[in-house]
Coordinates of C-alpha atoms in Angstrom, one line a residue:
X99 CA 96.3 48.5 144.3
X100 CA 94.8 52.0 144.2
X101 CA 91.5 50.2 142.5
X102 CA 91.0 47.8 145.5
X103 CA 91.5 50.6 148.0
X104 CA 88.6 52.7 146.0
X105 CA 86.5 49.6 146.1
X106 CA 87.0 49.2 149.8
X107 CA 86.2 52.8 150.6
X108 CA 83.3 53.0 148.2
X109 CA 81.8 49.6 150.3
X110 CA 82.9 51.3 153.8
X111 CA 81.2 54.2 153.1
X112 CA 77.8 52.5 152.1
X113 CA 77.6 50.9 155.6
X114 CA 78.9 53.6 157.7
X115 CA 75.5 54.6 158.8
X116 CA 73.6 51.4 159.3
X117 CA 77.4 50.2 161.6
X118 CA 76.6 53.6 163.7
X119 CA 73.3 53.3 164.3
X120 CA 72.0 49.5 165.1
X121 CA 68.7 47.4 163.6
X122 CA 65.9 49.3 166.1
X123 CA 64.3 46.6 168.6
X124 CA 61.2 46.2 170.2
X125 CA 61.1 45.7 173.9
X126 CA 57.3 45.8 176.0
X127 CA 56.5 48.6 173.8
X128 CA 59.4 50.5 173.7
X129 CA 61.8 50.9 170.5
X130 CA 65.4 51.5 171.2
X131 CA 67.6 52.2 168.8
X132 CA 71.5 51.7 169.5
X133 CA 74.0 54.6 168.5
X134 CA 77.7 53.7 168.5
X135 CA 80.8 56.0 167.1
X136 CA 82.9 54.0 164.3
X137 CA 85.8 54.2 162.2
X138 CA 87.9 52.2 160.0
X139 CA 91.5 52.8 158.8
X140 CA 93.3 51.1 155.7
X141 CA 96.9 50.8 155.0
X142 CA 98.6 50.1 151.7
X143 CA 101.5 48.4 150.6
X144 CA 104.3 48.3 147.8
X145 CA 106.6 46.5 146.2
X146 CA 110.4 45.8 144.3
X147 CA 110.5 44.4 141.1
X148 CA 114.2 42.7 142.2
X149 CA 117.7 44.0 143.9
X150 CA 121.5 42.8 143.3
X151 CA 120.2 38.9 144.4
X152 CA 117.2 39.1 142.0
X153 CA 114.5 38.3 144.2
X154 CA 112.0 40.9 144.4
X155 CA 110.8 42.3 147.7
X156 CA 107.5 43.5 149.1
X157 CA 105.4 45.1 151.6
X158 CA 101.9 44.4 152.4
X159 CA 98.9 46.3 153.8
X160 CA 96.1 45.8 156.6
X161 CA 93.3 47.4 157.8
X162 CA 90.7 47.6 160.5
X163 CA 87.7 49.7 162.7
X164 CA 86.6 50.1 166.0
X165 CA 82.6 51.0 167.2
X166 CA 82.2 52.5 170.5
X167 CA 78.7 52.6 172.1
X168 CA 77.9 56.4 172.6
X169 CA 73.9 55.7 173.7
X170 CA 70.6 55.2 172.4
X171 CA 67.5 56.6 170.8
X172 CA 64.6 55.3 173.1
X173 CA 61.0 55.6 172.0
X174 CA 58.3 55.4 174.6
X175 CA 54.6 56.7 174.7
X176 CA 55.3 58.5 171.0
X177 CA 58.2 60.4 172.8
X178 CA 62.2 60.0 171.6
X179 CA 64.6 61.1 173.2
X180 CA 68.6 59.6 173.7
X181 CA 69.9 58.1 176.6
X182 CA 73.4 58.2 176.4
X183 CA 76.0 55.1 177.5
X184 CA 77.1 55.7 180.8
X185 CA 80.4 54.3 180.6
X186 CA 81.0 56.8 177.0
X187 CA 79.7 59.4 179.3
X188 CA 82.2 59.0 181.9
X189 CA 85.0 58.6 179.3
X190 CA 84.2 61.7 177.9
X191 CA 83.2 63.7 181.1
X192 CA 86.1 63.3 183.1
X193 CA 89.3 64.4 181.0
X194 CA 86.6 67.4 180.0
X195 CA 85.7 67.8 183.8
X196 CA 89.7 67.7 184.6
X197 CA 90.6 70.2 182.4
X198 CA 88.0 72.1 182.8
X199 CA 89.3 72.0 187.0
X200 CA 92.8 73.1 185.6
X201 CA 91.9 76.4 183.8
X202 CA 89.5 77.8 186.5
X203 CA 92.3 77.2 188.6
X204 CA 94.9 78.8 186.3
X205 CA 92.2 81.9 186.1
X206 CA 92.1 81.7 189.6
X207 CA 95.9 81.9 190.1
X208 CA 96.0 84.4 188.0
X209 CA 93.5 86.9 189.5
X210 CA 95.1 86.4 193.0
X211 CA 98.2 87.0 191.8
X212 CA 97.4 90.9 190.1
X213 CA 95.4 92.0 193.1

């Protein structure tokens, strides 16, 4: 088992940079090329060689990965630059916006309250 899981890593690892950044493509002179976040997880399993009935019990394993769009590099006139997703954008900009609300408030508070 431990020799399948190597072999999985080893082949997950080689194609962990061409799955987060996409095949670059050619649109009225401009190059874009996509940039996504990804990860993949693999579980194992074990097994019983028998109990008081004599038949031998087992577990299996599974595995999988998920690739969110974060943006893209964009090439126009010889200049790049990266334009990022909007929608990763927003996902990442309002819990950061949020807390960032709650502690200027709590500083806030805080002042007020030694004056």
């Amino acid at each position: 088992m431990a020799n399948l899981t190597q072999q999985i890593a080893d082949t997950v690892s080689t194609v962990g940079v061409s799955s987060a950044y996409g095949d670059p493509v050619d649109v009225d002179g401009t190059t874009i090329v996509p940039v996504a976040a990804t990860w993949y997880g693999f579980g194992g399993g074990e097994g019983d060689a028998g109990n008081d009935s004599g038949k031998g019990e087992g577990a299996g394993g599974g595995g999988g990965g998920a690739s969110v769009p974060v943006g893209a590099y964009v090439t126009r006139d010889g200049r790049t630059r990266f334009e990022p997703n909007t929608i990763a954008l927003l996902a990442v900009g309002i819990p950061f916006v949020w807390v960032t609300g709650r502690a200027v408030g709590r500083i806030l508070r805080g002042l007020r309250g030694k004056r």
